[in-house]
Short mmCIF file of C-alpha atoms in Angstrom, two decimals:
data_model
loop_
_atom_site.label_atom_id
_atom_site.label_comp_id
_atom_site.label_asym_id
_atom_site.label_seq_id
_atom_site.Cartn_x
_atom_site.Cartn_y
_atom_site.Cartn_z
CA MET A 1 65.98 -0.67 -3.06
CA ILE A 2 64.82 -4.18 -2.26
CA THR A 3 62.22 -5.70 -4.57
CA LEU A 4 59.60 -7.98 -3.07
CA GLN A 5 57.91 -10.96 -4.66
CA PHE A 6 54.92 -12.64 -3.04
CA THR A 7 52.99 -15.86 -3.21
CA ARG A 8 49.69 -15.05 -4.91
CA HIS A 9 47.89 -16.38 -1.85
CA LEU A 10 48.76 -13.19 0.04
CA PHE A 11 47.02 -11.01 -2.56
CA SER A 12 43.64 -12.32 -1.42
CA PHE A 13 44.30 -10.74 1.99
CA PHE A 14 46.30 -7.73 0.81
CA PRO A 15 45.03 -6.81 -2.67
CA GLN A 16 46.92 -3.53 -2.54
CA LEU A 17 50.12 -5.51 -3.22
CA GLU A 18 48.88 -7.13 -6.43
CA GLY A 19 49.84 -5.95 -9.89
CA ARG A 20 52.56 -3.54 -8.83
CA VAL A 21 56.28 -3.56 -8.19
CA VAL A 22 56.78 -3.44 -4.45
CA GLN A 23 60.11 -2.01 -3.34
CA VAL A 24 61.34 -0.99 0.10
CA GLU A 25 64.46 0.41 1.70
CA ALA A 26 65.98 -2.07 4.15
CA GLN A 27 69.23 -3.57 5.34
CA SER A 28 67.85 -6.75 6.92
CA VAL A 29 64.88 -9.03 6.40
CA ALA A 30 63.42 -7.73 9.68
CA GLU A 31 63.49 -4.22 8.19
CA VAL A 32 61.88 -5.54 5.01
CA VAL A 33 58.93 -6.88 7.02
CA ARG A 34 58.64 -3.64 8.99
CA ALA A 35 58.59 -1.60 5.78
CA LEU A 36 56.06 -3.98 4.28
CA GLU A 37 53.79 -3.56 7.30
CA ALA A 38 53.58 0.16 6.49
CA LEU A 39 52.40 -0.67 2.97
CA ALA A 40 50.00 -3.44 4.01
CA PRO A 41 48.99 -3.01 7.65
CA GLY A 42 48.50 -6.36 9.38
CA ILE A 43 50.72 -8.39 7.05
CA GLY A 44 53.42 -8.74 9.66
CA PHE A 45 51.17 -10.96 11.78
CA TYR A 46 50.47 -13.11 8.72
CA LEU A 47 54.17 -13.75 8.25
CA LEU A 48 55.41 -13.78 11.86
CA ASP A 49 53.98 -14.94 15.18
CA GLU A 50 53.69 -12.90 18.39
CA LEU A 51 57.33 -13.60 19.18
CA GLY A 52 58.45 -12.19 15.85
CA ARG A 53 59.41 -15.60 14.48
CA VAL A 54 58.67 -16.61 10.91
CA ARG A 55 55.58 -18.82 11.00
CA THR A 56 56.29 -22.50 10.55
CA HIS A 57 54.71 -22.72 7.12
CA VAL A 58 56.08 -19.47 5.70
CA ASN A 59 59.35 -19.24 3.80
CA ILE A 60 61.38 -16.14 3.03
CA PHE A 61 64.20 -16.15 0.50
CA VAL A 62 66.81 -13.50 -0.31
CA GLY A 63 67.56 -14.20 -3.94
CA PRO A 64 67.92 -17.97 -4.14
CA ASP A 65 68.80 -18.42 -0.47
CA ARG A 66 66.30 -19.24 2.23
CA ILE A 67 66.87 -17.02 5.26
CA ARG A 68 68.71 -18.65 8.15
CA ASP A 69 67.51 -16.57 11.09
CA ARG A 70 63.82 -17.37 11.41
CA LYS A 71 63.75 -15.99 14.97
CA THR A 72 64.87 -12.38 14.55
CA LEU A 73 65.22 -12.15 10.73
CA SER A 74 68.70 -10.67 10.97
CA ASP A 75 69.71 -11.92 7.50
CA ARG A 76 71.18 -8.98 5.57
CA VAL A 77 69.86 -7.65 2.28
CA GLN A 78 71.73 -5.58 -0.31
CA PRO A 79 70.42 -2.94 -2.71
CA GLY A 80 69.16 -4.73 -5.80
CA ASP A 81 68.22 -7.92 -3.94
CA THR A 82 64.87 -9.59 -4.45
CA VAL A 83 63.15 -10.96 -1.36
CA TRP A 84 60.62 -13.73 -1.92
CA ILE A 85 57.82 -14.23 0.60
CA LEU A 86 56.26 -17.60 0.02
CA GLN A 87 54.08 -20.24 1.62
CA ALA A 88 56.05 -23.33 2.48
CA LEU A 89 54.97 -26.47 0.69
CA SER A 90 54.52 -28.48 3.83
CA GLY A 91 53.06 -31.55 2.29
CA GLY A 92 50.01 -32.05 0.12
CA MET B 1 21.63 -20.97 5.25
CA GLU B 2 18.15 -19.49 5.28
CA ARG B 3 14.62 -20.54 4.67
CA VAL B 4 13.36 -19.49 1.25
CA GLY B 5 9.74 -20.45 0.75
CA SER B 6 9.46 -24.06 1.83
CA GLN B 7 13.15 -24.87 1.46
CA TRP B 8 16.36 -24.24 3.33
CA VAL B 9 18.95 -22.80 1.00
CA ALA B 10 22.65 -22.61 1.71
CA LYS B 11 24.88 -19.98 0.20
CA LEU B 12 28.53 -19.12 0.52
CA ALA B 13 28.95 -16.13 2.81
CA GLY B 14 32.67 -15.60 2.44
CA HIS B 15 36.06 -17.11 3.31
CA ALA B 16 35.94 -19.76 0.58
CA GLY B 17 38.81 -22.19 1.05
CA THR B 18 39.70 -20.96 4.51
CA GLY B 19 39.29 -22.97 7.68
CA VAL B 20 36.59 -21.42 9.86
CA ASN B 21 36.39 -22.77 13.40
CA PHE B 22 33.43 -20.74 14.62
CA VAL B 23 30.99 -18.15 13.34
CA ALA B 24 28.59 -16.19 15.54
CA ARG B 25 26.68 -12.94 15.59
CA ASP B 26 27.14 -10.55 18.50
CA PRO B 27 23.52 -10.17 19.62
CA TYR B 28 24.27 -6.76 21.11
CA THR B 29 25.74 -5.18 17.96
CA GLY B 30 24.62 -7.41 15.10
CA ARG B 31 28.22 -7.86 13.99
CA LEU B 32 29.24 -11.24 12.58
CA TRP B 33 32.50 -12.75 13.81
CA ALA B 34 34.40 -15.55 12.09
CA LEU B 35 37.30 -17.33 13.79
CA LEU B 36 39.67 -18.28 10.99
CA GLY B 37 42.48 -20.77 10.85
CA HIS B 38 44.59 -19.88 7.83
CA GLY B 39 47.13 -22.62 8.34
CA HIS B 40 50.15 -20.93 6.78
CA TRP B 41 49.23 -17.45 7.98
CA GLY B 42 47.94 -18.12 11.47
CA ALA B 43 44.59 -17.63 13.17
CA LYS B 44 42.68 -14.42 12.52
CA LEU B 45 39.50 -12.71 13.70
CA SER B 46 37.32 -11.60 10.81
CA VAL B 47 34.23 -9.40 11.07
CA SER B 48 31.29 -8.45 8.88
CA ASP B 49 28.84 -5.62 9.47
CA ASP B 50 26.69 -6.36 6.41
CA GLY B 51 25.45 -9.84 7.23
CA GLY B 52 28.36 -11.65 5.61
CA ALA B 53 28.39 -9.84 2.25
CA THR B 54 31.86 -8.48 2.96
CA TRP B 55 34.44 -9.39 5.58
CA ALA B 56 37.56 -7.74 6.93
CA ASP B 57 40.19 -8.69 9.47
CA ASN B 58 39.27 -7.17 12.81
CA ALA B 59 41.59 -4.26 13.55
CA ALA B 60 42.53 -5.88 16.87
CA GLN B 61 43.84 -9.41 16.52
CA ILE B 62 44.41 -11.95 19.29
CA ARG B 63 48.06 -11.97 20.38
CA TYR B 64 49.56 -13.41 23.52
CA PRO B 65 51.42 -10.68 25.40
CA GLU B 66 55.15 -10.77 25.85
CA GLY B 67 56.04 -13.00 28.79
CA ALA B 68 52.92 -15.18 28.60
CA ARG B 69 54.12 -18.74 29.11
CA PHE B 70 52.51 -22.08 29.79
CA ILE B 71 53.59 -25.51 30.93
CA ALA B 72 53.97 -27.79 27.95
CA GLN B 73 54.42 -31.53 27.89
CA ASP B 74 56.22 -32.74 24.79
CA MET B 75 57.13 -36.32 23.97
CA TYR B 76 60.54 -36.94 22.44
CA GLU B 77 62.61 -39.86 21.18
CA ASP B 78 64.78 -41.25 23.99
CA ALA B 79 66.89 -44.27 23.13
CA GLY B 80 67.94 -44.53 26.79
CA SER B 81 64.39 -45.10 27.98
CA GLU B 82 62.96 -48.60 28.11
CA PHE B 83 59.91 -47.15 26.36
CA GLY B 84 61.92 -45.37 23.66
CA VAL B 85 60.34 -42.02 24.48
CA GLY B 86 60.54 -39.44 27.22
CA VAL B 87 58.30 -36.55 28.21
CA ASN B 88 59.81 -33.11 28.52
CA ILE B 89 57.88 -30.74 30.80
CA SER B 90 58.86 -27.14 30.23
CA THR B 91 57.53 -23.61 30.34
CA LYS B 92 57.08 -22.32 26.81
CA PRO B 93 56.23 -18.92 25.41
CA ALA B 94 52.65 -18.84 24.20
CA THR B 95 51.77 -18.10 20.62
CA LEU B 96 48.30 -18.28 19.16
CA GLN B 97 47.59 -21.70 17.71
CA GLU B 98 43.85 -21.61 17.28
CA LEU B 99 40.85 -19.36 17.83
CA TRP B 100 38.20 -21.77 19.07
CA VAL B 101 35.15 -19.98 20.42
CA ILE B 102 33.71 -16.49 20.88
CA GLY B 103 31.10 -15.27 23.35
CA PHE B 104 29.33 -11.97 23.95
CA GLY B 105 28.02 -9.96 26.86
CA PRO B 106 26.39 -6.59 27.40
CA GLY B 107 28.39 -3.39 27.46
CA GLY B 108 30.73 -4.25 24.59
CA ARG B 109 31.98 -7.45 26.12
CA VAL B 110 33.54 -9.92 23.69
CA LEU B 111 35.33 -13.04 24.92
CA VAL B 112 37.52 -15.32 22.80
CA GLY B 113 38.76 -18.77 23.81
CA THR B 114 41.96 -20.06 22.27
CA ILE B 115 44.55 -22.79 22.15
CA PRO B 116 46.78 -22.71 24.15
CA GLY B 117 44.24 -22.07 26.90
CA GLY B 118 43.82 -18.29 26.69
CA LEU B 119 40.72 -16.26 27.44
CA PHE B 120 40.96 -12.91 25.67
CA GLU B 121 38.59 -10.16 26.77
CA SER B 122 37.30 -7.03 25.15
CA HIS B 123 35.20 -4.40 26.89
CA ASP B 124 34.88 -2.18 23.83
CA GLY B 125 33.12 -4.39 21.30
CA GLY B 126 36.34 -5.92 20.01
CA ALA B 127 38.35 -2.73 19.43
CA THR B 128 40.96 -4.07 21.87
CA PHE B 129 41.59 -7.47 23.46
CA ALA B 130 43.65 -8.46 26.49
CA LEU B 131 44.57 -11.84 27.94
CA ASN B 132 42.70 -12.59 31.17
CA ARG B 133 45.67 -12.93 33.53
CA PRO B 134 43.86 -14.37 36.59
CA LEU B 135 42.90 -17.41 34.53
CA TRP B 136 46.19 -17.63 32.64
CA ASP B 137 48.12 -17.44 35.94
CA HIS B 138 45.69 -19.71 37.83
CA GLU B 139 47.25 -22.01 40.41
CA SER B 140 45.78 -25.02 38.59
CA ARG B 141 48.13 -24.19 35.71
CA GLY B 142 51.27 -23.66 37.77
CA GLY B 143 50.71 -20.04 38.78
CA ASP B 144 52.35 -16.97 37.30
CA LEU B 145 54.96 -18.19 34.81
CA THR B 146 56.04 -14.77 33.59
CA SER B 147 59.54 -15.46 34.82
CA GLY B 148 61.31 -18.50 36.17
CA GLU B 149 60.23 -22.10 36.11
CA ALA B 150 56.91 -23.39 37.40
CA GLU B 151 56.82 -24.30 41.05
CA ARG B 152 53.72 -26.38 40.60
CA GLU B 153 52.55 -28.80 37.96
CA THR B 154 49.74 -27.91 35.63
CA GLN B 155 46.43 -29.68 36.05
CA TRP B 156 45.43 -28.64 32.53
CA PHE B 157 46.22 -31.03 29.75
CA GLY B 158 45.96 -30.95 26.01
CA THR B 159 43.57 -31.21 23.11
CA PRO B 160 44.45 -32.70 19.74
CA ALA B 161 42.36 -29.96 18.13
CA SER B 162 45.32 -27.61 17.95
CA GLU B 163 46.41 -26.66 14.46
CA GLY B 164 49.89 -25.84 15.61
CA GLY B 165 50.76 -29.31 16.74
CA ASP B 166 51.44 -28.52 20.39
CA PHE B 167 49.48 -30.71 22.78
CA ALA B 168 48.10 -27.74 24.70
CA ALA B 169 44.80 -27.04 26.45
CA GLY B 170 42.03 -25.15 24.71
CA ILE B 171 38.99 -23.10 25.76
CA HIS B 172 36.05 -24.17 23.60
CA SER B 173 32.98 -23.10 25.61
CA ILE B 174 32.11 -19.63 26.92
CA VAL B 175 28.90 -18.92 28.83
CA VAL B 176 28.06 -15.38 29.90
CA ASP B 177 25.33 -16.06 32.47
CA SER B 178 22.10 -14.70 31.02
CA ALA B 179 20.91 -13.74 34.53
CA ASN B 180 24.17 -12.20 35.71
CA PRO B 181 26.73 -11.16 33.11
CA GLU B 182 29.44 -10.92 35.78
CA ARG B 183 29.22 -14.68 36.08
CA LEU B 184 31.18 -16.57 33.44
CA LEU B 185 31.51 -20.27 32.78
CA LEU B 186 34.20 -21.73 30.56
CA ALA B 187 34.96 -25.27 29.54
CA VAL B 188 38.40 -26.50 28.68
CA SER B 189 39.81 -29.55 26.98
CA THR B 190 41.34 -30.79 29.12
CA ALA B 191 40.61 -29.26 32.54
CA GLY B 192 36.82 -29.18 32.93
CA VAL B 193 34.37 -26.43 33.78
CA ILE B 194 35.65 -23.18 35.30
CA GLU B 195 33.62 -20.36 36.83
CA SER B 196 34.17 -16.74 37.61
CA ALA B 197 31.54 -15.02 39.76
CA ASP B 198 33.21 -11.62 39.58
CA GLY B 199 33.57 -10.83 35.91
CA GLY B 200 36.84 -12.70 35.43
CA ARG B 201 38.89 -11.49 38.40
CA THR B 202 38.92 -14.89 40.15
CA TRP B 203 38.28 -18.42 38.88
CA ARG B 204 37.42 -21.79 40.40
CA SER B 205 36.64 -25.27 39.15
CA ARG B 206 33.04 -26.42 38.75
CA ASN B 207 33.58 -30.14 38.29
CA LYS B 208 31.68 -31.57 41.25
CA GLY B 209 29.89 -34.78 40.34
CA MET B 210 31.92 -35.42 37.22
CA ARG B 211 33.94 -38.62 36.92
CA LYS B 212 36.95 -39.27 34.71
CA ASP B 213 36.38 -42.93 33.96
CA HIS B 214 39.60 -43.00 31.95
CA SER B 215 41.74 -41.81 34.87
CA PRO B 216 43.15 -43.47 38.00
CA GLU B 217 41.75 -40.49 39.93
CA PRO B 218 38.24 -40.23 38.49
CA GLU B 219 37.01 -37.61 40.95
CA ALA B 220 40.03 -35.31 40.86
CA GLU B 221 39.22 -31.61 40.88
CA TRP B 222 40.86 -30.97 37.51
CA GLY B 223 41.61 -32.77 34.27
CA HIS B 224 38.04 -33.43 33.17
CA ASP B 225 37.50 -33.69 29.45
CA THR B 226 34.44 -31.54 28.93
CA HIS B 227 33.63 -31.43 25.23
CA TYR B 228 31.05 -28.64 25.36
CA ILE B 229 28.67 -26.83 27.73
CA GLU B 230 25.58 -24.74 27.04
CA GLN B 231 23.29 -22.80 29.36
CA CYS B 232 19.51 -22.45 29.11
CA GLN B 233 18.94 -18.79 28.34
CA HIS B 234 15.73 -18.31 30.35
CA GLN B 235 16.35 -20.94 33.04
CA PRO B 236 20.03 -20.27 33.58
CA GLN B 237 20.42 -22.73 36.43
CA HIS B 238 20.03 -25.49 33.80
CA ILE B 239 23.35 -26.26 32.14
CA TRP B 240 24.20 -29.18 29.87
CA GLN B 241 27.51 -30.81 29.19
CA GLN B 242 28.75 -33.37 26.71
CA ASN B 243 31.87 -34.87 28.24
CA HIS B 244 34.35 -37.45 27.00
CA ALA B 245 33.12 -39.65 29.85
CA GLY B 246 29.38 -39.17 29.35
CA VAL B 247 26.54 -36.67 29.33
CA TYR B 248 26.09 -34.39 32.34
CA TYR B 249 23.29 -32.10 33.44
CA SER B 250 23.19 -29.47 36.16
CA ASN B 251 20.04 -27.86 37.51
CA ASP B 252 21.90 -25.75 40.05
CA GLY B 253 23.99 -23.57 37.76
CA ALA B 254 27.00 -25.95 37.60
CA GLU B 255 27.34 -26.18 41.38
CA SER B 256 27.05 -29.92 40.81
CA TRP B 257 26.63 -32.26 37.87
CA GLN B 258 24.54 -35.39 37.41
CA LYS B 259 25.58 -38.01 34.91
CA VAL B 260 22.61 -38.75 32.68
CA SER B 261 24.20 -41.06 30.13
CA VAL B 262 22.24 -44.08 28.95
CA PRO B 263 24.83 -46.03 26.95
CA GLU B 264 22.37 -48.76 25.96
CA GLN B 265 20.38 -46.04 24.15
CA GLY B 266 23.50 -44.65 22.55
CA VAL B 267 23.62 -41.62 24.82
CA HIS B 268 27.12 -41.36 26.20
CA PHE B 269 29.92 -40.17 23.92
CA GLY B 270 29.89 -37.25 21.52
CA PHE B 271 30.92 -33.64 21.19
CA PRO B 272 27.97 -31.21 20.96
CA VAL B 273 24.96 -30.50 23.13
CA THR B 274 22.31 -27.82 22.80
CA VAL B 275 19.59 -26.82 25.27
CA ASP B 276 16.20 -25.24 24.64
CA ALA B 277 16.17 -21.51 25.43
CA HIS B 278 13.02 -21.73 27.63
CA GLU B 279 12.80 -25.31 28.92
CA GLY B 280 16.05 -26.16 30.67
CA ARG B 281 15.30 -29.85 30.88
CA ARG B 282 15.09 -30.17 27.09
CA ALA B 283 18.34 -30.83 25.25
CA TRP B 284 19.65 -32.47 22.09
CA LEU B 285 22.83 -34.43 21.41
CA VAL B 286 24.30 -36.14 18.36
CA PRO B 287 25.90 -39.24 19.86
CA ALA B 288 28.91 -41.10 18.53
CA ARG B 289 29.89 -44.68 19.28
CA GLY B 290 32.74 -43.85 21.63
CA ASP B 291 36.25 -42.58 21.94
CA ASN B 292 37.51 -45.68 20.20
CA GLN B 293 35.11 -45.19 17.27
CA ARG B 294 34.22 -41.57 16.68
CA THR B 295 31.40 -42.17 14.21
CA ALA B 296 27.63 -42.41 14.23
CA ILE B 297 26.45 -45.64 15.86
CA ASP B 298 26.04 -48.68 13.59
CA GLY B 299 25.91 -46.54 10.46
CA GLY B 300 22.60 -44.88 11.40
CA LEU B 301 22.61 -41.19 12.24
CA PHE B 302 20.32 -39.99 15.02
CA VAL B 303 19.81 -37.09 17.36
CA ALA B 304 19.03 -37.87 21.01
CA ARG B 305 16.53 -35.61 22.75
CA THR B 306 15.43 -35.39 26.34
CA ASP B 307 12.56 -33.33 27.78
CA ASP B 308 13.04 -34.34 31.40
CA GLY B 309 16.58 -33.48 32.34
CA GLY B 310 18.07 -36.66 30.96
CA GLN B 311 15.85 -39.16 32.76
CA SER B 312 14.67 -40.46 29.39
CA TRP B 313 15.87 -40.04 25.82
CA THR B 314 14.29 -40.34 22.39
CA GLN B 315 16.26 -41.30 19.31
CA GLN B 316 15.23 -39.01 16.48
CA ARG B 317 15.99 -40.66 13.13
CA LYS B 318 13.20 -39.64 10.71
CA GLY B 319 14.75 -38.07 7.65
CA LEU B 320 18.33 -38.82 8.70
CA PRO B 321 20.38 -41.45 6.81
CA GLN B 322 20.15 -44.91 8.36
CA GLY B 323 22.53 -46.85 6.13
CA ASN B 324 26.28 -46.38 5.90
CA ALA B 325 26.08 -43.05 7.68
CA TRP B 326 29.23 -42.56 9.73
CA ASP B 327 29.02 -38.84 10.38
CA VAL B 328 30.61 -37.31 13.43
CA VAL B 329 29.43 -33.93 14.65
CA TYR B 330 31.84 -31.61 16.38
CA ARG B 331 31.15 -29.54 19.47
CA HIS B 332 30.07 -26.30 17.81
CA ALA B 333 28.07 -27.83 14.97
CA LEU B 334 24.68 -28.37 16.67
CA ALA B 335 22.28 -25.57 17.60
CA ASN B 336 18.61 -24.90 18.24
CA ASP B 337 16.31 -21.91 18.14
CA ALA B 338 12.56 -21.88 18.80
CA GLY B 339 12.00 -25.53 17.89
CA CYS B 340 14.34 -25.43 14.93
CA VAL B 341 17.38 -27.69 15.33
CA ALA B 342 20.32 -27.89 12.93
CA PHE B 343 23.61 -29.74 12.77
CA GLY B 344 26.49 -30.35 10.40
CA SER B 345 29.04 -33.12 10.27
CA THR B 346 32.71 -33.40 9.46
CA THR B 347 31.71 -35.27 6.33
CA GLY B 348 29.98 -32.15 5.04
CA ASN B 349 26.35 -33.06 5.62
CA LEU B 350 23.96 -30.41 6.91
CA TYR B 351 20.55 -31.22 8.41
CA VAL B 352 17.73 -29.13 9.83
CA SER B 353 14.53 -29.91 11.72
CA GLU B 354 11.64 -27.51 12.25
CA ASP B 355 9.73 -29.70 14.71
CA GLY B 356 12.21 -30.11 17.52
CA GLY B 357 13.98 -33.02 15.87
CA GLU B 358 10.90 -35.16 15.12
CA SER B 359 11.77 -35.05 11.41
CA TRP B 360 14.79 -33.87 9.49
CA THR B 361 15.56 -32.33 6.11
CA THR B 362 18.89 -32.52 4.33
CA VAL B 363 20.17 -29.09 3.36
CA GLY B 364 23.23 -30.45 1.53
CA ASN B 365 25.72 -33.31 1.40
CA ASN B 366 28.80 -31.85 -0.19
CA PHE B 367 30.00 -29.16 2.13
CA PRO B 368 33.52 -29.12 3.50
CA PRO B 369 33.88 -30.37 7.10
CA ILE B 370 31.36 -28.39 9.15
CA TYR B 371 32.75 -26.97 12.38
CA SER B 372 30.17 -24.40 13.40
CA VAL B 373 26.40 -24.17 13.15
CA ARG B 374 24.75 -21.17 14.85
CA PHE B 375 21.39 -19.44 14.42
CA GLY B 376 21.51 -15.72 13.97
#
């Protein structure tokens, strides 16, 4: 299972994710987002644009490493990994 | 805000801390729509069916369809150029940068204007939206760019209002003709006024009489920097326009425009305009000094009103700050209803008049930047 950690900002839009351990089955970050969409419908469009790219001011980490493929999210995940979905600190 | 006894009282109606570009009530359904700009999380449509007590993301969001592209003009560093920069013109896939304006028509019609330059239509009250392809693929924008490179240049240019940073065009004004809902008028920064007489199947420019004083081709068909247009509800042939290059008025339904600026009275540059619902010759503006100084004029805030189609103007200052007031009022932040006029500024000041602008009351001075003021 992959464990997800979120910026608190997202809980104001998706309160169903707050105060619980969120875990999904996935082999890539793209699959993580797809599984997350089933738990919180609409969240995919908060994280990605229409082209499926990670929004400019969103960051996703697998463990300590920021994902490299922001276009198709092909970065692999392993059972036991933690994926962090965060807002980028883009100044200010 | 609402009138409680003898006072206007403002209250928070949701979305604290979120950028809200436009709020309006669908007069056909009573539903409130908010056009949000979340920054990190993108632009979202939010709706409320209980007068703003609770809000939810609309089930259908605005998304450009796969293959929707537009001609972009991006500046880049170019050491080989004598100017140090070059301009790269390319076709780019469209993604939603900003929701800018929403309009409503009978029969479940909801229209949303966006950056970059999309008109999204719903015929089912907002349950589904689709990009209007005849406008997106219009010859003035280079034609159908679904595949291949553009064969023509775009005559649409950009607006700095985009949150996403791209210098792309935006649709900020939507008029559903009150006499004929199949007739639509849009205004675009920067292209001008655009009309469809057949419900959005075909489009043409409506820029006759407008002059681009800032351009070597001032009377070109396209490229006009209309800041906002509004139609008189009960005299729909009367349409008003605040333009980058002055104030325009049409009494023939936008067939032609007359420039009615009086710069020596401060009536020339600004963003918003609002027209009386019954008397099409009566309109209000909140002028700014000019494009080189986007502030109130000489530190004194005033509203300019005409009752005669722009032949004469009155500066309405009573109750508005006349010392060190440098407010600027954006295009959607001035409105009127039955003699009541209200506006808000980017410096968070909100004013209302109940006598057609003769005198003004301050509702508050510490709001965030105010982008949208609507009655409803």
